[in-house]
Amino acid sequence: MAENYQNTLEYAQKMDQEDPLKKYRNEFHIPIIDGQQVIYYTGNSLGLQPKRTRSFIEKEMKDWELFGVEGHFNKKKENIWYKYHEYGKDAIAEIVGAKPIEVVPMNNLTVNLHLLLVSFYRPTAKKFKIIVEKGAFPSDQYVFESQLNFHAFHGGQKLFDPQEALVEIAPREGEDTLRTEDIIATIEEHQNELCLVMMGGLQYYTGQFFDLKKITKAAHKVGAYAGFDLAHAAGNIELKLHDWDVDFASWCTYKYLNSGPGNVSGVYVHERFANDKSLPRFAGWWGHDEKERFKMEKGFIPMEGADGWQLSNTNVLGHAAHYASLEIFKEVGMKALRKKSVLLTGYLEFLINEFNKQEKIFEILTPKEPENRGCQLSLYLLKYGKPLFDELMKRGVLGDWREPDVIRLAPVPLYNTFEEQYLFIEKLREAVEALK
Ligand SMILES: *Cc1c(COP(=O)(O)O)cnc(C)c1O
């Protein structure tokens, strides 16, 4: 990086002053512990609350109060509930690089992964394998385990051996992250049995962003589908799901998308499946043809596009919070967000490397190249272990501890500052002193 980073408070403050997105920090509630604003590095776990979210929810509370059930259709109401899932489509499509018809907010992430696998994991006795990165997020691992068992033993027959079905790609000896060439080689190696490639788009533990375009292309070449869990990618990096030809994806909205704890997930299904009625799916009335929905008749006719995967009517209060956050993303745009993100994460990396020159305590697991990572740095602790993390917490640094020895820090461009990165190093110095 040609960036002329400097290890001084003045430099950090100057960067904040020149930051085109600086006003957005004040759009968020920053948690206060012991009378002090924390340095919040856990936006990859739960994004902070936008101040405008409350009014979005209160509006729907008011309409519920005024209209009751009529809120679904009443023309006097802005944003009727019957259409409520549609209002964020443009913004969502922009964030993940899709067409509005390819996306819909619904359910929660793990639920959606199962629903998408109903359509996109169609094993036969010959083609039944799934490729995934080793150490995938636990919920995803349970999804695979249960899907494999569900399909392997159908109707009392054994279709395939579930133990053989999951191919996990690990880094090479002495390396922390995956090489694209190794992923592609694995796809080719298993091509005759491969049914699906499904990976975390941005790996939650290492912070590595995979090359979705190349992986998708390699999967398609051998007749397999390619889908991604974008929990750590959506709202973090620029995505082009449609152009990259990705078949399906899902993400949660409570991490970088700041929509509130446990809130709704997003789903993407490529346009080529928009009217594909041959794809099996689990159906519900909200996925059924809108014009026919209230005829309450038998015979499922799916809505066009991602809408056709919906099951239930919309959780309006949750979606309202999602829309408040989407409004901010629409104002800022992923391009500007990403631009700051690269600078901010680079600055934290620079400061950590400077600190390491005095006393080497960290190894950074996350790739060095900005194009291979988002805003998270995963630090492997060579010394001091969990007590160091606890000392940092005591000093108002809210990071994330992962066994056995990893601290994950995510400087989020919407609300974290350059000055905070500088202050973090000061607190780190104090924490290390306290342990000596
Ligand atoms: C956060 C996260 C989840 C969480 O799933 P929920 O169904 O929303 O609880 C799943 N997968 C990945 C990769 C995650 O990072």
Short mmCIF file of C-alpha atoms and ligand atoms in Angstrom, two decimals:
data_model
loop_
_atom_site.label_atom_id
_atom_site.label_comp_id
_atom_site.label_asym_id
_atom_site.label_seq_id
_atom_site.Cartn_x
_atom_site.Cartn_y
_atom_site.Cartn_z
CA MET A 1 0.00 0.00 0.00
CA ALA A 2 1.33 3.38 -0.98
CA GLU A 3 -0.57 5.05 1.86
CA ASN A 4 1.67 7.35 3.94
CA TYR A 5 0.29 6.32 7.28
CA GLN A 6 1.77 7.97 10.37
CA ASN A 7 1.88 6.77 13.91
CA THR A 8 0.70 10.00 15.55
CA LEU A 9 -2.50 11.28 17.08
CA GLU A 10 -2.36 14.40 14.89
CA TYR A 11 -2.29 12.28 11.75
CA ALA A 12 -5.25 10.17 12.91
CA GLN A 13 -7.25 13.28 13.72
CA LYS A 14 -6.42 14.81 10.38
CA MET A 15 -7.65 11.66 8.62
CA ASP A 16 -10.94 11.96 10.51
CA GLN A 17 -11.31 15.60 9.55
CA GLU A 18 -10.78 14.77 5.91
CA ASP A 19 -13.10 11.76 5.99
CA PRO A 20 -16.10 12.37 3.67
CA LEU A 21 -18.19 9.98 5.82
CA LYS A 22 -17.30 11.56 9.18
CA LYS A 23 -20.83 12.79 9.91
CA TYR A 24 -22.17 9.23 9.98
CA ARG A 25 -20.63 8.34 13.32
CA ASN A 26 -23.14 10.69 14.88
CA GLU A 27 -25.93 8.74 13.17
CA PHE A 28 -25.26 5.83 15.56
CA HIS A 29 -25.57 5.18 19.27
CA ILE A 30 -22.07 4.31 20.52
CA PRO A 31 -22.25 2.15 23.66
CA ILE A 32 -21.00 3.73 26.88
CA ILE A 33 -19.44 1.59 29.57
CA ASP A 34 -18.29 3.09 32.90
CA GLY A 35 -19.05 6.55 31.60
CA GLN A 36 -16.79 6.13 28.58
CA GLN A 37 -17.56 5.52 24.91
CA VAL A 38 -16.17 2.12 23.98
CA ILE A 39 -14.00 1.43 20.95
CA TYR A 40 -16.51 -0.78 19.21
CA TYR A 41 -14.82 -3.45 17.12
CA THR A 42 -17.72 -5.91 17.03
CA GLY A 43 -19.81 -4.55 14.19
CA ASN A 44 -19.11 -7.92 12.55
CA SER A 45 -21.16 -9.52 15.33
CA LEU A 46 -23.86 -6.93 16.01
CA GLY A 47 -23.84 -3.63 14.16
CA LEU A 48 -24.66 -0.52 16.19
CA GLN A 49 -28.09 1.06 16.35
CA PRO A 50 -28.74 3.89 13.90
CA LYS A 51 -30.46 6.77 15.67
CA ARG A 52 -33.13 6.91 12.96
CA THR A 53 -34.21 3.29 13.52
CA ARG A 54 -36.50 4.14 16.43
CA SER A 55 -38.68 6.45 14.33
CA PHE A 56 -39.05 3.81 11.59
CA ILE A 57 -40.36 1.31 14.13
CA GLU A 58 -42.52 3.88 15.88
CA LYS A 59 -44.20 4.74 12.60
CA GLU A 60 -45.39 1.16 12.19
CA MET A 61 -46.43 1.02 15.86
CA LYS A 62 -48.53 4.12 15.25
CA ASP A 63 -50.09 2.67 12.09
CA TRP A 64 -50.90 -0.54 13.91
CA GLU A 65 -52.55 1.60 16.59
CA LEU A 66 -54.52 3.59 13.99
CA PHE A 67 -55.41 0.96 11.40
CA GLY A 68 -55.27 -2.48 13.00
CA VAL A 69 -55.53 -5.13 10.29
CA GLU A 70 -56.32 -2.43 7.73
CA GLY A 71 -52.63 -1.47 7.82
CA HIS A 72 -52.09 -4.21 5.26
CA PHE A 73 -54.11 -2.48 2.54
CA ASN A 74 -55.42 0.92 3.67
CA LYS A 75 -54.66 3.50 1.04
CA LYS A 76 -54.25 6.19 3.69
CA LYS A 77 -51.24 4.33 4.99
CA GLU A 78 -47.84 4.91 3.44
CA ASN A 79 -45.99 1.62 2.83
CA ILE A 80 -48.85 -0.83 3.29
CA TRP A 81 -47.84 -4.03 5.07
CA TYR A 82 -49.05 -6.32 2.28
CA LYS A 83 -46.17 -5.05 0.12
CA TYR A 84 -43.76 -4.43 2.97
CA HIS A 85 -41.10 -6.92 1.82
CA GLU A 86 -40.73 -4.98 -1.46
CA TYR A 87 -39.66 -1.58 -0.18
CA GLY A 88 -35.98 -2.30 0.42
CA LYS A 89 -35.30 -4.23 -2.77
CA ASP A 90 -33.46 -1.47 -4.63
CA ALA A 91 -31.15 -0.78 -1.71
CA ILE A 92 -30.55 -4.47 -1.00
CA ALA A 93 -29.87 -5.17 -4.68
CA GLU A 94 -27.31 -2.37 -4.74
CA ILE A 95 -25.50 -3.66 -1.66
CA VAL A 96 -25.04 -7.19 -3.04
CA GLY A 97 -24.77 -6.31 -6.73
CA ALA A 98 -28.00 -7.88 -7.89
CA LYS A 99 -31.22 -6.97 -9.69
CA PRO A 100 -34.21 -6.15 -7.49
CA ILE A 101 -36.04 -9.25 -8.72
CA GLU A 102 -33.16 -11.40 -7.43
CA VAL A 103 -33.42 -10.36 -3.78
CA VAL A 104 -35.89 -10.44 -0.93
CA PRO A 105 -35.62 -9.99 2.84
CA MET A 106 -37.13 -12.88 4.80
CA ASN A 107 -36.68 -15.21 7.80
CA ASN A 108 -33.24 -15.68 9.37
CA LEU A 109 -30.02 -16.76 7.78
CA THR A 110 -29.82 -20.41 8.81
CA VAL A 111 -33.47 -20.94 7.91
CA ASN A 112 -32.80 -19.46 4.49
CA LEU A 113 -29.76 -21.65 3.90
CA HIS A 114 -31.95 -24.70 4.46
CA LEU A 115 -34.65 -23.35 2.15
CA LEU A 116 -32.12 -22.60 -0.57
CA LEU A 117 -30.55 -26.04 -0.24
CA VAL A 118 -33.98 -27.57 -0.82
CA SER A 119 -33.71 -26.03 -4.28
CA PHE A 120 -29.98 -26.16 -4.92
CA TYR A 121 -28.74 -29.30 -3.20
CA ARG A 122 -30.21 -32.12 -5.28
CA PRO A 123 -27.91 -35.09 -4.70
CA THR A 124 -28.02 -38.33 -6.64
CA ALA A 125 -26.22 -41.60 -5.88
CA LYS A 126 -23.44 -40.40 -8.20
CA LYS A 127 -23.34 -36.64 -7.70
CA PHE A 128 -23.75 -35.82 -4.03
CA LYS A 129 -20.68 -33.93 -2.77
CA ILE A 130 -20.55 -30.45 -1.30
CA ILE A 131 -17.36 -28.37 -1.18
CA VAL A 132 -16.91 -25.96 1.73
CA GLU A 133 -14.01 -24.24 3.46
CA LYS A 134 -12.71 -26.03 6.55
CA GLY A 135 -13.81 -24.35 9.77
CA ALA A 136 -17.02 -22.87 8.38
CA PHE A 137 -19.33 -21.08 10.81
CA PRO A 138 -20.91 -23.66 13.15
CA SER A 139 -24.48 -23.01 12.04
CA ASP A 140 -23.46 -23.71 8.44
CA GLN A 141 -21.76 -26.92 9.52
CA TYR A 142 -24.99 -28.06 11.19
CA VAL A 143 -26.88 -27.16 8.04
CA PHE A 144 -24.60 -29.42 5.99
CA GLU A 145 -24.62 -32.25 8.51
CA SER A 146 -28.40 -32.31 8.76
CA GLN A 147 -28.99 -31.84 5.02
CA LEU A 148 -26.58 -34.68 4.23
CA ASN A 149 -28.23 -37.03 6.69
CA PHE A 150 -31.65 -36.03 5.45
CA HIS A 151 -30.80 -36.83 1.83
CA ALA A 152 -28.48 -39.79 2.40
CA PHE A 153 -31.06 -41.94 4.11
CA HIS A 154 -34.25 -41.35 2.27
CA GLY A 155 -37.14 -43.80 2.46
CA GLY A 156 -35.05 -46.31 4.38
CA GLN A 157 -32.50 -46.50 1.54
CA LYS A 158 -28.93 -45.29 1.63
CA LEU A 159 -28.39 -43.02 -1.36
CA PHE A 160 -24.76 -42.15 -0.52
CA ASP A 161 -22.37 -42.08 2.41
CA PRO A 162 -22.75 -38.75 4.25
CA GLN A 163 -19.23 -39.16 5.66
CA GLU A 164 -17.82 -38.89 2.15
CA ALA A 165 -20.08 -36.11 0.98
CA LEU A 166 -18.55 -33.06 2.63
CA VAL A 167 -15.22 -31.98 1.11
CA GLU A 168 -13.55 -29.41 3.37
CA ILE A 169 -10.73 -27.31 1.92
CA ALA A 170 -7.97 -26.39 4.37
CA PRO A 171 -5.06 -23.95 4.01
CA ARG A 172 -1.70 -25.41 3.02
CA GLU A 173 0.72 -26.40 5.75
CA GLY A 174 2.09 -23.23 7.37
CA GLU A 175 -0.55 -20.96 5.76
CA ASP A 176 -3.59 -19.34 7.34
CA THR A 177 -5.89 -18.74 4.40
CA LEU A 178 -6.98 -20.52 1.23
CA ARG A 179 -5.49 -20.12 -2.22
CA THR A 180 -8.00 -19.72 -5.04
CA GLU A 181 -5.98 -22.16 -7.15
CA ASP A 182 -6.42 -24.82 -4.45
CA ILE A 183 -10.17 -24.24 -4.29
CA ILE A 184 -10.42 -24.62 -8.05
CA ALA A 185 -8.19 -27.69 -8.06
CA THR A 186 -10.44 -29.30 -5.42
CA ILE A 187 -13.53 -28.56 -7.51
CA GLU A 188 -11.88 -30.21 -10.52
CA GLU A 189 -10.66 -33.16 -8.49
CA HIS A 190 -14.20 -33.98 -7.30
CA GLN A 191 -16.00 -32.98 -10.48
CA ASN A 192 -17.67 -36.31 -11.12
CA GLU A 193 -19.34 -36.41 -7.71
CA LEU A 194 -19.71 -32.69 -7.09
CA CYS A 195 -23.19 -31.30 -6.65
CA LEU A 196 -22.65 -27.99 -4.87
CA VAL A 197 -20.00 -25.51 -3.76
CA MET A 198 -21.18 -23.50 -0.79
CA MET A 199 -18.74 -21.37 1.16
CA GLY A 200 -18.73 -18.39 3.47
CA GLY A 201 -18.13 -15.52 1.03
CA LEU A 202 -16.01 -13.71 3.59
CA GLN A 203 -14.68 -16.19 6.13
CA TYR A 204 -15.87 -15.24 9.61
CA TYR A 205 -12.74 -16.45 11.43
CA THR A 206 -9.85 -15.37 9.19
CA GLY A 207 -11.55 -12.44 7.49
CA GLN A 208 -10.53 -13.76 4.06
CA PHE A 209 -12.73 -12.75 1.13
CA PHE A 210 -12.90 -15.49 -1.46
CA ASP A 211 -12.92 -15.00 -5.21
CA LEU A 212 -16.62 -15.68 -5.72
CA LYS A 213 -16.44 -15.12 -9.46
CA LYS A 214 -13.70 -17.67 -10.11
CA ILE A 215 -15.18 -20.20 -7.69
CA THR A 216 -18.61 -19.89 -9.32
CA LYS A 217 -17.14 -20.29 -12.78
CA ALA A 218 -15.24 -23.41 -11.75
CA ALA A 219 -18.34 -24.91 -10.12
CA HIS A 220 -20.49 -24.26 -13.18
CA LYS A 221 -17.86 -25.79 -15.44
CA VAL A 222 -18.33 -29.15 -13.70
CA GLY A 223 -22.12 -28.88 -13.52
CA ALA A 224 -22.37 -27.89 -9.85
CA TYR A 225 -24.24 -24.97 -8.30
CA ALA A 226 -22.36 -22.24 -6.40
CA GLY A 227 -23.89 -20.47 -3.39
CA PHE A 228 -22.47 -18.33 -0.59
CA ASP A 229 -23.19 -17.43 2.99
CA LEU A 230 -22.57 -13.67 2.97
CA ALA A 231 -23.10 -12.98 6.68
CA HIS A 232 -19.72 -11.24 6.87
CA ALA A 233 -19.70 -9.81 3.36
CA ALA A 234 -23.01 -7.97 2.98
CA GLY A 235 -22.52 -4.29 3.81
CA ASN A 236 -18.79 -4.87 4.22
CA ILE A 237 -17.40 -5.21 0.71
CA GLU A 238 -18.62 -4.54 -2.81
CA LEU A 239 -20.35 -7.56 -4.28
CA LYS A 240 -21.50 -8.28 -7.82
CA LEU A 241 -23.53 -11.42 -7.35
CA HIS A 242 -25.41 -11.13 -10.62
CA ASP A 243 -22.37 -10.44 -12.79
CA TRP A 244 -20.36 -13.11 -11.03
CA ASP A 245 -23.15 -15.49 -11.97
CA VAL A 246 -23.60 -16.77 -8.40
CA ASP A 247 -26.61 -19.09 -8.17
CA PHE A 248 -27.83 -18.24 -4.68
CA ALA A 249 -26.78 -16.50 -1.47
CA SER A 250 -28.06 -15.43 1.89
CA TRP A 251 -26.86 -13.10 4.64
CA CYS A 252 -27.96 -11.69 7.97
CA THR A 253 -28.68 -7.99 8.47
CA TYR A 254 -27.63 -7.57 12.08
CA LYS A 255 -23.86 -7.57 11.47
CA TYR A 256 -22.56 -4.93 9.03
CA LEU A 257 -26.11 -4.04 8.01
CA ASN A 258 -26.99 -2.66 11.47
CA SER A 259 -30.62 -3.84 11.51
CA GLY A 260 -30.82 -5.03 15.10
CA PRO A 261 -30.28 -8.26 17.06
CA GLY A 262 -31.58 -11.36 15.30
CA ASN A 263 -33.27 -9.33 12.60
CA VAL A 264 -34.33 -10.47 9.16
CA SER A 265 -32.01 -12.11 6.64
CA GLY A 266 -31.61 -11.39 2.93
CA VAL A 267 -31.81 -13.86 0.07
CA TYR A 268 -30.48 -13.73 -3.48
CA VAL A 269 -31.42 -16.12 -6.28
CA HIS A 270 -30.03 -15.51 -9.77
CA GLU A 271 -32.47 -14.19 -12.36
CA ARG A 272 -32.13 -17.33 -14.48
CA PHE A 273 -34.24 -19.12 -11.85
CA ALA A 274 -36.83 -16.32 -11.64
CA ASN A 275 -39.45 -18.34 -13.50
CA ASP A 276 -37.97 -21.80 -13.14
CA LYS A 277 -40.89 -23.79 -11.79
CA SER A 278 -38.94 -27.02 -12.10
CA LEU A 279 -36.77 -26.15 -9.08
CA PRO A 280 -38.15 -27.89 -6.01
CA ARG A 281 -38.83 -25.66 -3.04
CA PHE A 282 -40.67 -25.55 0.23
CA ALA A 283 -43.60 -23.25 -0.27
CA GLY A 284 -45.81 -20.94 1.74
CA TRP A 285 -48.51 -18.41 0.97
CA TRP A 286 -46.19 -15.39 0.74
CA GLY A 287 -44.28 -17.06 -2.09
CA HIS A 288 -47.53 -17.72 -3.93
CA ASP A 289 -48.64 -15.58 -6.86
CA GLU A 290 -49.69 -12.29 -5.32
CA LYS A 291 -52.77 -11.87 -7.51
CA GLU A 292 -54.11 -15.26 -6.47
CA ARG A 293 -52.99 -15.22 -2.84
CA PHE A 294 -56.25 -14.38 -1.20
CA LYS A 295 -58.30 -16.78 -3.28
CA MET A 296 -57.01 -19.28 -0.73
CA GLU A 297 -57.04 -22.08 -3.27
CA LYS A 298 -54.97 -25.22 -3.66
CA GLY A 299 -52.05 -25.37 -6.13
CA PHE A 300 -48.88 -23.40 -5.45
CA ILE A 301 -47.90 -20.88 -8.13
CA PRO A 302 -44.57 -19.25 -7.19
CA MET A 303 -44.01 -15.51 -7.45
CA GLU A 304 -41.42 -14.50 -9.99
CA GLY A 305 -37.86 -14.17 -8.69
CA ALA A 306 -36.59 -14.42 -5.13
CA ASP A 307 -40.08 -13.56 -3.85
CA GLY A 308 -41.15 -17.07 -4.77
CA TRP A 309 -39.02 -18.48 -1.94
CA GLN A 310 -40.92 -16.60 0.76
CA LEU A 311 -43.07 -18.60 3.13
CA SER A 312 -44.68 -16.26 5.60
CA ASN A 313 -46.07 -12.77 5.77
CA THR A 314 -43.63 -10.03 6.61
CA ASN A 315 -42.33 -9.27 10.10
CA VAL A 316 -43.06 -5.55 9.79
CA LEU A 317 -41.36 -4.27 12.95
CA GLY A 318 -38.13 -6.06 12.10
CA HIS A 319 -38.20 -4.94 8.50
CA ALA A 320 -38.81 -1.35 9.60
CA ALA A 321 -35.48 -1.43 11.46
CA HIS A 322 -33.83 -2.97 8.40
CA TYR A 323 -35.17 -0.17 6.19
CA ALA A 324 -33.82 2.52 8.51
CA SER A 325 -30.36 1.05 8.06
CA LEU A 326 -30.78 0.53 4.31
CA GLU A 327 -31.57 4.22 3.98
CA ILE A 328 -28.10 5.01 5.35
CA PHE A 329 -26.46 2.58 2.93
CA LYS A 330 -28.36 4.19 0.10
CA GLU A 331 -27.09 7.64 1.08
CA VAL A 332 -23.50 6.52 1.47
CA GLY A 333 -23.18 3.87 -1.24
CA MET A 334 -20.90 0.84 -1.08
CA LYS A 335 -18.19 2.50 -3.15
CA ALA A 336 -17.58 5.35 -0.72
CA LEU A 337 -17.98 3.01 2.23
CA ARG A 338 -15.44 0.60 0.87
CA LYS A 339 -13.00 3.39 0.07
CA LYS A 340 -12.93 4.48 3.68
CA SER A 341 -12.93 0.89 4.88
CA VAL A 342 -9.73 0.06 2.99
CA LEU A 343 -8.00 3.12 4.47
CA LEU A 344 -9.25 2.52 8.00
CA THR A 345 -8.41 -1.18 8.14
CA GLY A 346 -5.07 -0.44 6.52
CA TYR A 347 -4.38 2.10 9.24
CA LEU A 348 -5.14 -0.36 12.02
CA GLU A 349 -2.90 -2.93 10.31
CA PHE A 350 -0.11 -0.35 10.00
CA LEU A 351 -0.34 0.53 13.70
CA ILE A 352 -0.33 -3.12 14.76
CA ASN A 353 2.75 -3.76 12.62
CA GLU A 354 4.43 -0.73 14.23
CA PHE A 355 3.58 -2.09 17.67
CA ASN A 356 4.94 -5.51 16.71
CA LYS A 357 8.30 -3.89 15.95
CA GLN A 358 8.67 -3.06 19.67
CA GLU A 359 7.38 -6.39 20.90
CA LYS A 360 5.97 -8.98 18.56
CA ILE A 361 2.73 -10.19 20.08
CA PHE A 362 0.45 -10.55 17.06
CA GLU A 363 0.38 -12.44 13.85
CA ILE A 364 -2.29 -11.17 11.48
CA LEU A 365 -4.19 -14.12 9.98
CA THR A 366 -6.23 -11.97 7.59
CA PRO A 367 -4.83 -11.49 4.08
CA LYS A 368 -2.72 -8.37 3.53
CA GLU A 369 -4.19 -7.40 0.16
CA PRO A 370 -7.27 -5.16 0.54
CA GLU A 371 -9.05 -7.03 -2.28
CA ASN A 372 -8.84 -10.25 -0.27
CA ARG A 373 -10.40 -8.93 2.91
CA GLY A 374 -13.08 -6.65 4.31
CA CYS A 375 -12.77 -4.51 7.43
CA GLN A 376 -11.96 -7.29 9.88
CA LEU A 377 -8.48 -8.18 11.10
CA SER A 378 -8.02 -11.50 12.91
CA LEU A 379 -5.04 -11.34 15.25
CA TYR A 380 -3.37 -14.48 16.44
CA LEU A 381 -1.87 -13.81 19.87
CA LEU A 382 1.67 -15.10 20.27
CA LYS A 383 1.86 -14.00 23.92
CA TYR A 384 -0.31 -13.14 26.94
CA GLY A 385 -3.43 -15.00 25.73
CA LYS A 386 -6.94 -14.32 27.02
CA PRO A 387 -5.74 -12.10 29.94
CA LEU A 388 -4.60 -9.53 27.37
CA PHE A 389 -8.04 -9.54 25.81
CA ASP A 390 -9.60 -9.08 29.27
CA GLU A 391 -7.28 -6.14 29.99
CA LEU A 392 -8.35 -4.54 26.71
CA MET A 393 -12.03 -5.03 27.59
CA LYS A 394 -11.40 -3.34 30.95
CA ARG A 395 -10.07 -0.35 29.01
CA GLY A 396 -13.17 -0.05 26.86
CA VAL A 397 -12.02 -1.98 23.80
CA LEU A 398 -14.89 -4.16 22.65
CA GLY A 399 -13.40 -6.88 20.44
CA ASP A 400 -14.22 -10.51 19.95
CA TRP A 401 -12.35 -13.45 21.46
CA ARG A 402 -12.20 -16.77 19.61
CA GLU A 403 -10.59 -19.85 21.11
CA PRO A 404 -7.80 -20.72 21.23
CA ASP A 405 -5.89 -17.45 20.73
CA VAL A 406 -7.58 -15.14 18.26
CA ILE A 407 -8.87 -11.59 18.69
CA ARG A 408 -11.06 -10.29 15.89
CA LEU A 409 -11.27 -6.53 15.41
CA ALA A 410 -13.59 -4.92 12.89
CA PRO A 411 -13.17 -1.18 12.37
CA VAL A 412 -16.46 -0.36 10.67
CA PRO A 413 -16.28 2.60 8.27
CA LEU A 414 -19.76 3.90 9.08
CA TYR A 415 -18.98 4.63 12.72
CA ASN A 416 -15.37 3.87 13.64
CA THR A 417 -12.68 6.56 13.39
CA PHE A 418 -8.98 6.80 12.65
CA GLU A 419 -8.41 8.30 16.08
CA GLU A 420 -9.90 5.19 17.66
CA GLN A 421 -7.27 3.06 15.93
CA TYR A 422 -4.58 5.23 17.46
CA LEU A 423 -6.22 5.07 20.89
CA PHE A 424 -6.54 1.32 20.62
CA ILE A 425 -2.75 1.00 20.38
CA GLU A 426 -2.37 3.20 23.47
CA LYS A 427 -4.72 0.95 25.37
CA LEU A 428 -2.92 -2.10 24.05
CA ARG A 429 0.35 -0.70 25.40
CA GLU A 430 -1.27 -0.17 28.82
CA ALA A 431 -2.78 -3.65 28.77
CA VAL A 432 0.57 -5.28 28.01
CA GLU A 433 2.24 -3.24 30.80
CA ALA A 434 -0.42 -4.39 33.24
CA LEU A 435 0.48 -8.01 32.51
CA LYS A 436 4.23 -7.64 32.95
C1 LIG B 1 -23.55 -14.86 11.94
C2 LIG B 1 -23.56 -16.01 11.04
C3 LIG B 1 -24.64 -16.90 11.00
C4 LIG B 1 -25.81 -16.70 11.93
O1 LIG B 1 -26.97 -17.34 11.49
P1 LIG B 1 -28.41 -16.94 12.06
O2 LIG B 1 -29.30 -17.93 11.42
O3 LIG B 1 -28.68 -15.52 11.67
O4 LIG B 1 -28.38 -17.07 13.55
C5 LIG B 1 -24.59 -17.95 10.08
N1 LIG B 1 -23.52 -18.12 9.27
C6 LIG B 1 -22.46 -17.27 9.30
C7 LIG B 1 -21.29 -17.50 8.39
C8 LIG B 1 -22.44 -16.22 10.19
O5 LIG B 1 -21.38 -15.42 10.25
#
